[in-house]
PDB file of C-alpha atoms in Angstrom:
ATOM      1  CA  GLU A   1      -1.656 -64.656  27.205  1.00 47.00           C
ATOM      2  CA  LYS A   2      -4.749 -62.491  27.157  1.00 48.00           C
ATOM      3  CA  ILE A   3      -3.966 -61.049  30.578  1.00 50.00           C
ATOM      4  CA  SER A   4      -0.370 -60.172  29.668  1.00 52.00           C
ATOM      5  CA  ALA A   5      -1.521 -58.572  26.409  1.00 51.00           C
ATOM      6  CA  LYS A   6      -3.978 -56.394  28.340  1.00 53.00           C
ATOM      7  CA  GLY A   7      -1.287 -55.454  30.864  1.00 54.00           C
ATOM      8  CA  SER A   8       1.132 -54.650  28.091  1.00 63.00           C
ATOM      9  CA  ASN A   9      -1.498 -52.544  26.324  1.00 75.00           C
ATOM     10  CA  LYS A  10      -2.143 -50.542  29.518  1.00 74.00           C
ATOM     11  CA  SER A  11       1.568 -49.904  30.047  1.00 76.00           C
ATOM     12  CA  ASP A  12       1.916 -48.794  26.403  1.00 76.00           C
ATOM     13  CA  ARG A  13      -0.928 -46.315  26.874  1.00 77.00           C
ATOM     14  CA  ALA A  14       0.583 -45.032  30.113  1.00 76.00           C
ATOM     15  CA  ARG A  15       3.953 -44.628  28.390  1.00 79.00           C
ATOM     16  CA  ASP A  16       2.269 -42.784  25.489  1.00 77.00           C
ATOM     17  CA  ARG A  17       0.468 -40.474  27.941  1.00 80.00           C
ATOM     18  CA  GLN A  18       3.730 -39.800  29.747  1.00 80.00           C
ATOM     19  CA  SER A  19       5.489 -39.005  26.443  1.00 80.00           C
ATOM     20  CA  ALA A  20       2.664 -36.707  25.403  1.00 79.00           C
ATOM     21  CA  THR A  21       2.793 -34.939  28.796  1.00 80.00           C
ATOM     22  CA  MET A  22       6.554 -34.451  28.450  1.00 82.00           C
ATOM     23  CA  ALA A  23       6.103 -33.085  24.913  1.00 84.00           C
ATOM     24  CA  VAL A  24       3.508 -30.582  26.171  1.00 82.00           C
ATOM     25  CA  LYS A  25       5.840 -29.538  29.005  1.00 81.00           C
ATOM     26  CA  LEU A  26       8.686 -29.064  26.560  1.00 86.00           C
ATOM     27  CA  ASP A  27       6.419 -27.049  24.246  1.00 86.00           C
ATOM     28  CA  ASP A  28       5.341 -24.863  27.179  1.00 83.00           C
ATOM     29  CA  LEU A  29       8.958 -24.335  28.186  1.00 86.00           C
ATOM     30  CA  VAL A  30       9.938 -23.218  24.669  1.00 88.00           C
ATOM     31  CA  ILE A  31       6.889 -20.945  24.499  1.00 87.00           C
ATOM     32  CA  THR A  32       7.804 -19.507  27.919  1.00 88.00           C
ATOM     33  CA  VAL A  33      11.320 -18.629  26.761  1.00 89.00           C
ATOM     34  CA  ALA A  34       9.932 -16.997  23.610  1.00 89.00           C
ATOM     35  CA  TYR A  35       7.280 -15.082  25.566  1.00 88.00           C
ATOM     36  CA  PHE A  36       9.797 -13.840  28.122  1.00 89.00           C
ATOM     37  CA  SER A  37      12.243 -12.760  25.417  1.00 90.00           C
ATOM     38  CA  ILE A  38       9.743 -10.512  23.581  1.00 88.00           C
ATOM     39  CA  PRO A  39       9.203  -8.006  26.442  1.00 88.00           C
ATOM     40  CA  VAL A  40      12.970  -7.957  27.033  1.00 88.00           C
ATOM     41  CA  GLN A  41      13.513  -7.142  23.352  1.00 88.00           C
ATOM     42  CA  ILE A  42      10.883  -4.383  23.461  1.00 84.00           C
ATOM     43  CA  LEU A  43      12.345  -2.800  26.592  1.00 80.00           C
ATOM     44  CA  PHE A  44      15.893  -3.123  25.224  1.00 83.00           C
ATOM     45  CA  SER A  45      14.824  -1.434  21.984  1.00 81.00           C
ATOM     46  CA  LEU A  46      13.127   1.406  23.867  1.00 77.00           C
ATOM     47  CA  TYR A  47      16.293   1.907  25.900  1.00 76.00           C
ATOM     48  CA  GLN A  48      18.825   1.365  23.084  1.00 79.00           C
ATOM     49  CA  TYR A  49      17.261   3.455  20.334  1.00 76.00           C
ATOM     50  CA  PRO A  50      16.578   7.063  21.399  1.00 73.00           C
ATOM     51  CA  ARG A  51      14.190   7.642  18.502  1.00 73.00           C
ATOM     52  CA  LEU A  52      11.885   4.946  19.851  1.00 67.00           C
ATOM     53  CA  ALA A  53      11.864   6.641  23.242  1.00 62.00           C
ATOM     54  CA  SER A  54      10.566   9.843  21.633  1.00 74.00           C
ATOM     55  CA  MET A  55       7.656   8.096  19.925  1.00 79.00           C
ATOM     56  CA  PRO A  56       4.093   9.291  20.518  1.00 82.00           C
ATOM     57  CA  PRO A  57       2.902   8.414  24.033  1.00 84.00           C
ATOM     58  CA  LYS A  58      -0.010   6.367  22.654  1.00 85.00           C
ATOM     59  CA  ILE A  59       2.373   4.052  20.795  1.00 83.00           C
ATOM     60  CA  PHE A  60       4.724   3.870  23.781  1.00 83.00           C
ATOM     61  CA  LEU A  61       1.835   2.827  26.047  1.00 87.00           C
ATOM     62  CA  LEU A  62       0.711   0.259  23.470  1.00 88.00           C
ATOM     63  CA  LEU A  63       4.203  -1.281  23.466  1.00 86.00           C
ATOM     64  CA  VAL A  64       4.261  -1.388  27.268  1.00 88.00           C
ATOM     65  CA  LEU A  65       0.793  -3.009  27.381  1.00 91.00           C
ATOM     66  CA  PHE A  66       1.824  -5.514  24.728  1.00 90.00           C
ATOM     67  CA  ALA A  67       5.066  -6.336  26.570  1.00 91.00           C
ATOM     68  CA  PHE A  68       3.154  -6.860  29.823  1.00 92.00           C
ATOM     69  CA  PHE A  69       0.552  -9.026  28.084  1.00 93.00           C
ATOM     70  CA  ILE A  70       3.244 -11.216  26.493  1.00 92.00           C
ATOM     71  CA  PHE A  71       5.092 -11.473  29.827  1.00 92.00           C
ATOM     72  CA  LEU A  72       1.910 -12.675  31.543  1.00 94.00           C
ATOM     73  CA  CYS A  73       1.358 -15.243  28.785  1.00 92.00           C
ATOM     74  CA  GLY A  74       4.876 -16.529  29.394  1.00 91.00           C
ATOM     75  CA  ALA A  75       4.272 -16.707  33.137  1.00 92.00           C
ATOM     76  CA  GLY A  76       1.116 -18.753  32.514  1.00 91.00           C
ATOM     77  CA  HIS A  77       3.000 -21.198  30.294  1.00 88.00           C
ATOM     78  CA  LEU A  78       5.774 -21.485  32.872  1.00 89.00           C
ATOM     79  CA  LEU A  79       3.273 -22.336  35.617  1.00 91.00           C
ATOM     80  CA  ARG A  80       1.596 -24.861  33.307  1.00 86.00           C
ATOM     81  CA  CYS A  81       4.989 -26.403  32.549  1.00 84.00           C
ATOM     82  CA  MET A  82       5.617 -26.718  36.301  1.00 87.00           C
ATOM     83  CA  GLU A  83       2.144 -28.283  36.735  1.00 85.00           C
ATOM     84  CA  HIS A  84       0.872 -25.440  38.936  1.00 90.00           C
ATOM     85  CA  THR A  85      -2.390 -24.993  37.064  1.00 89.00           C
ATOM     86  CA  ASP A  86      -4.478 -25.694  40.157  1.00 92.00           C
ATOM     87  CA  THR A  87      -2.874 -22.918  42.233  1.00 93.00           C
ATOM     88  CA  THR A  88      -4.120 -19.460  43.142  1.00 94.00           C
ATOM     89  CA  THR A  89      -1.066 -17.973  41.452  1.00 93.00           C
ATOM     90  CA  TYR A  90      -2.014 -19.596  38.146  1.00 93.00           C
ATOM     91  CA  ALA A  91      -5.598 -18.356  38.467  1.00 94.00           C
ATOM     92  CA  TRP A  92      -4.356 -14.844  39.299  1.00 96.00           C
ATOM     93  CA  ILE A  93      -1.872 -14.839  36.349  1.00 94.00           C
ATOM     94  CA  ASN A  94      -4.580 -16.161  34.027  1.00 93.00           C
ATOM     95  CA  GLY A  95      -7.050 -13.473  35.174  1.00 95.00           C
ATOM     96  CA  CYS A  96      -4.436 -10.710  34.780  1.00 95.00           C
ATOM     97  CA  THR A  97      -3.566 -12.030  31.319  1.00 94.00           C
ATOM     98  CA  ALA A  98      -7.232 -11.874  30.321  1.00 95.00           C
ATOM     99  CA  VAL A  99      -7.646  -8.317  31.639  1.00 96.00           C
ATOM    100  CA  VAL A 100      -4.402  -7.012  30.115  1.00 95.00           C
ATOM    101  CA  SER A 101      -5.130  -8.692  26.772  1.00 93.00           C
ATOM    102  CA  LEU A 102      -8.597  -7.122  26.691  1.00 95.00           C
ATOM    103  CA  VAL A 103      -7.225  -3.679  27.626  1.00 95.00           C
ATOM    104  CA  THR A 104      -4.486  -4.009  24.994  1.00 93.00           C
ATOM    105  CA  ALA A 105      -7.000  -5.020  22.310  1.00 93.00           C
ATOM    106  CA  LEU A 106      -9.407  -2.204  23.214  1.00 94.00           C
ATOM    107  CA  TYR A 107      -6.534   0.298  23.320  1.00 92.00           C
ATOM    108  CA  LEU A 108      -5.237  -0.893  19.939  1.00 91.00           C
ATOM    109  CA  LEU A 109      -8.602  -0.807  18.175  1.00 92.00           C
ATOM    110  CA  PRO A 110      -8.862   2.991  17.674  1.00 90.00           C
ATOM    111  CA  LEU A 111      -5.140   3.223  16.881  1.00 87.00           C
ATOM    112  CA  ILE A 112      -5.285   0.874  13.901  1.00 88.00           C
ATOM    113  CA  PRO A 113      -6.629   3.428  11.371  1.00 89.00           C
ATOM    114  CA  HIS A 114      -4.000   5.975  12.496  1.00 85.00           C
ATOM    115  CA  LEU A 115      -1.222   3.365  12.300  1.00 82.00           C
ATOM    116  CA  LEU A 116      -2.322   2.255   8.831  1.00 88.00           C
ATOM    117  CA  GLU A 117      -2.508   5.871   7.649  1.00 91.00           C
ATOM    118  CA  SER A 118       0.941   6.532   9.083  1.00 86.00           C
ATOM    119  CA  LEU A 119       2.286   3.418   7.367  1.00 87.00           C
ATOM    120  CA  ASP A 120       0.678   4.476   4.080  1.00 91.00           C
ATOM    121  CA  ASN A 121       2.215   7.976   4.373  1.00 91.00           C
ATOM    122  CA  SER A 122       5.617   6.470   5.101  1.00 91.00           C
ATOM    123  CA  LEU A 123       5.363   4.193   2.069  1.00 93.00           C
ATOM    124  CA  GLN A 124       4.337   7.138  -0.116  1.00 94.00           C
ATOM    125  CA  ASP A 125       7.359   9.089   1.188  1.00 93.00           C
ATOM    126  CA  VAL A 126       9.640   6.187   0.312  1.00 94.00           C
ATOM    127  CA  VAL A 127       8.190   6.004  -3.213  1.00 94.00           C
ATOM    128  CA  ARG A 128       8.494   9.792  -3.631  1.00 94.00           C
ATOM    129  CA  LYS A 129      12.097   9.841  -2.383  1.00 94.00           C
ATOM    130  CA  SER A 130      12.943   6.901  -4.612  1.00 93.00           C
ATOM    131  CA  LYS A 131      11.547   8.780  -7.624  1.00 93.00           C
ATOM    132  CA  GLU A 132      13.461  11.924  -6.619  1.00 93.00           C
ATOM    133  CA  THR A 133      16.649   9.885  -6.316  1.00 93.00           C
ATOM    134  CA  GLU A 134      16.035   8.309  -9.722  1.00 92.00           C
ATOM    135  CA  ASP A 135      15.389  11.749 -11.259  1.00 90.00           C
ATOM    136  CA  SER A 136      18.560  13.133  -9.667  1.00 91.00           C
ATOM    137  CA  LYS A 137      20.536  10.171 -10.954  1.00 92.00           C
ATOM    138  CA  ASN A 138      19.179  10.694 -14.477  1.00 90.00           C
ATOM    139  CA  HIS A 139      20.053  14.413 -14.350  1.00 90.00           C
ATOM    140  CA  LEU A 140      23.568  13.561 -13.189  1.00 88.00           C
ATOM    141  CA  VAL A 141      24.027  11.004 -15.978  1.00 87.00           C
ATOM    142  CA  SER A 142      22.817  13.558 -18.553  1.00 88.00           C
ATOM    143  CA  PHE A 143      25.125  16.221 -17.127  1.00 86.00           C
ATOM    144  CA  MET A 144      28.095  13.840 -17.148  1.00 85.00           C
ATOM    145  CA  ALA A 145      27.364  12.849 -20.763  1.00 83.00           C
ATOM    146  CA  PHE A 146      27.146  16.537 -21.726  1.00 82.00           C
ATOM    147  CA  LEU A 147      30.326  17.333 -19.801  1.00 81.00           C
ATOM    148  CA  CYS A 148      32.207  14.451 -21.419  1.00 81.00           C
ATOM    149  CA  HIS A 149      31.067  15.663 -24.822  1.00 76.00           C
ATOM    150  CA  GLU A 150      32.162  19.229 -24.032  1.00 80.00           C
ATOM    151  CA  ILE A 151      35.580  18.076 -22.853  1.00 83.00           C
ATOM    152  CA  ARG A 152      36.120  15.358 -25.449  1.00 80.00           C
ATOM    153  CA  ASN A 153      35.513  17.537 -28.541  1.00 81.00           C
ATOM    154  CA  PRO A 154      38.072  20.266 -27.689  1.00 82.00           C
ATOM    155  CA  LEU A 155      40.606  17.643 -26.618  1.00 81.00           C
ATOM    156  CA  PHE A 156      40.079  15.804 -29.892  1.00 80.00           C
ATOM    157  CA  ALA A 157      40.674  19.051 -31.789  1.00 83.00           C
ATOM    158  CA  ILE A 158      43.853  19.733 -29.827  1.00 83.00           C
ATOM    159  CA  THR A 159      45.257  16.218 -30.244  1.00 82.00           C
ATOM    160  CA  SER A 160      44.347  16.140 -33.963  1.00 84.00           C
ATOM    161  CA  SER A 161      46.038  19.476 -34.524  1.00 84.00           C
ATOM    162  CA  ALA A 162      49.091  18.326 -32.576  1.00 82.00           C
ATOM    163  CA  SER A 163      49.184  15.153 -34.674  1.00 83.00           C
ATOM    164  CA  PHE A 164      49.143  17.214 -37.879  1.00 81.00           C
ATOM    165  CA  LEU A 165      51.880  19.429 -36.454  1.00 81.00           C
ATOM    166  CA  GLY A 166      53.940  16.355 -35.590  1.00 79.00           C
ATOM    167  CA  ASP A 167      53.866  15.326 -39.270  1.00 81.00           C
ATOM    168  CA  THR A 168      55.485  18.612 -40.352  1.00 84.00           C
ATOM    169  CA  ASP A 169      59.077  19.792 -40.117  1.00 83.00           C
ATOM    170  CA  LEU A 170      59.424  21.195 -36.612  1.00 82.00           C
ATOM    171  CA  THR A 171      62.329  22.536 -34.678  1.00 85.00           C
ATOM    172  CA  GLU A 172      63.514  20.517 -31.720  1.00 86.00           C
ATOM    173  CA  GLU A 173      61.819  22.943 -29.329  1.00 87.00           C
ATOM    174  CA  GLN A 174      58.533  22.662 -31.278  1.00 82.00           C
ATOM    175  CA  GLN A 175      58.769  18.843 -31.254  1.00 82.00           C
ATOM    176  CA  VAL A 176      59.166  18.924 -27.440  1.00 84.00           C
ATOM    177  CA  GLY A 177      56.034  21.130 -27.211  1.00 83.00           C
ATOM    178  CA  VAL A 178      53.997  18.800 -29.431  1.00 82.00           C
ATOM    179  CA  GLY A 179      55.309  15.792 -27.475  1.00 84.00           C
ATOM    180  CA  SER A 180      54.194  17.333 -24.202  1.00 84.00           C
ATOM    181  CA  ILE A 181      50.657  17.674 -25.637  1.00 82.00           C
ATOM    182  CA  PHE A 182      50.555  13.925 -26.294  1.00 77.00           C
ATOM    183  CA  ASP A 183      52.155  13.114 -22.945  1.00 81.00           C
ATOM    184  CA  SER A 184      49.510  15.075 -21.055  1.00 76.00           C
TER     185      SER A 184
END
């Protein structure tokens, strides 16, 4: 019994290791798909949206570096998923990933203050435009209230006068005239 329990324990551990290896492979495959989709999305956006294509060259280069870095990360995960970690290709991809990630980080470092300032200016513009829109809306509401008042008072005077006229003895032609005031 002791021997079969030990054998069973070893097979359970082997099965657990195999399950864990499959889970890691599946994780790497999902990560690979995600990593490969990001550069495609960046390139598609640069192609699809003309405004992005006219962005400052520094930002354009940053996006290209970032896309290349992410692509290399995906390639590394794909090779790991295929169990090619002991190949020259994997070592070359890993080395390129390290170099491109370092270049991207060093390139990004001096851009961060400019990007944050640009973001801050954009947010201030949004707040300013929102306030201008609110002010314009308030002016329009005030104007409409004034206009309604200016139209309502004369119309009230006309309809009141026509009502008083309708209570008096009028000729048939006068009654038609007063009626047309109420109909309009």
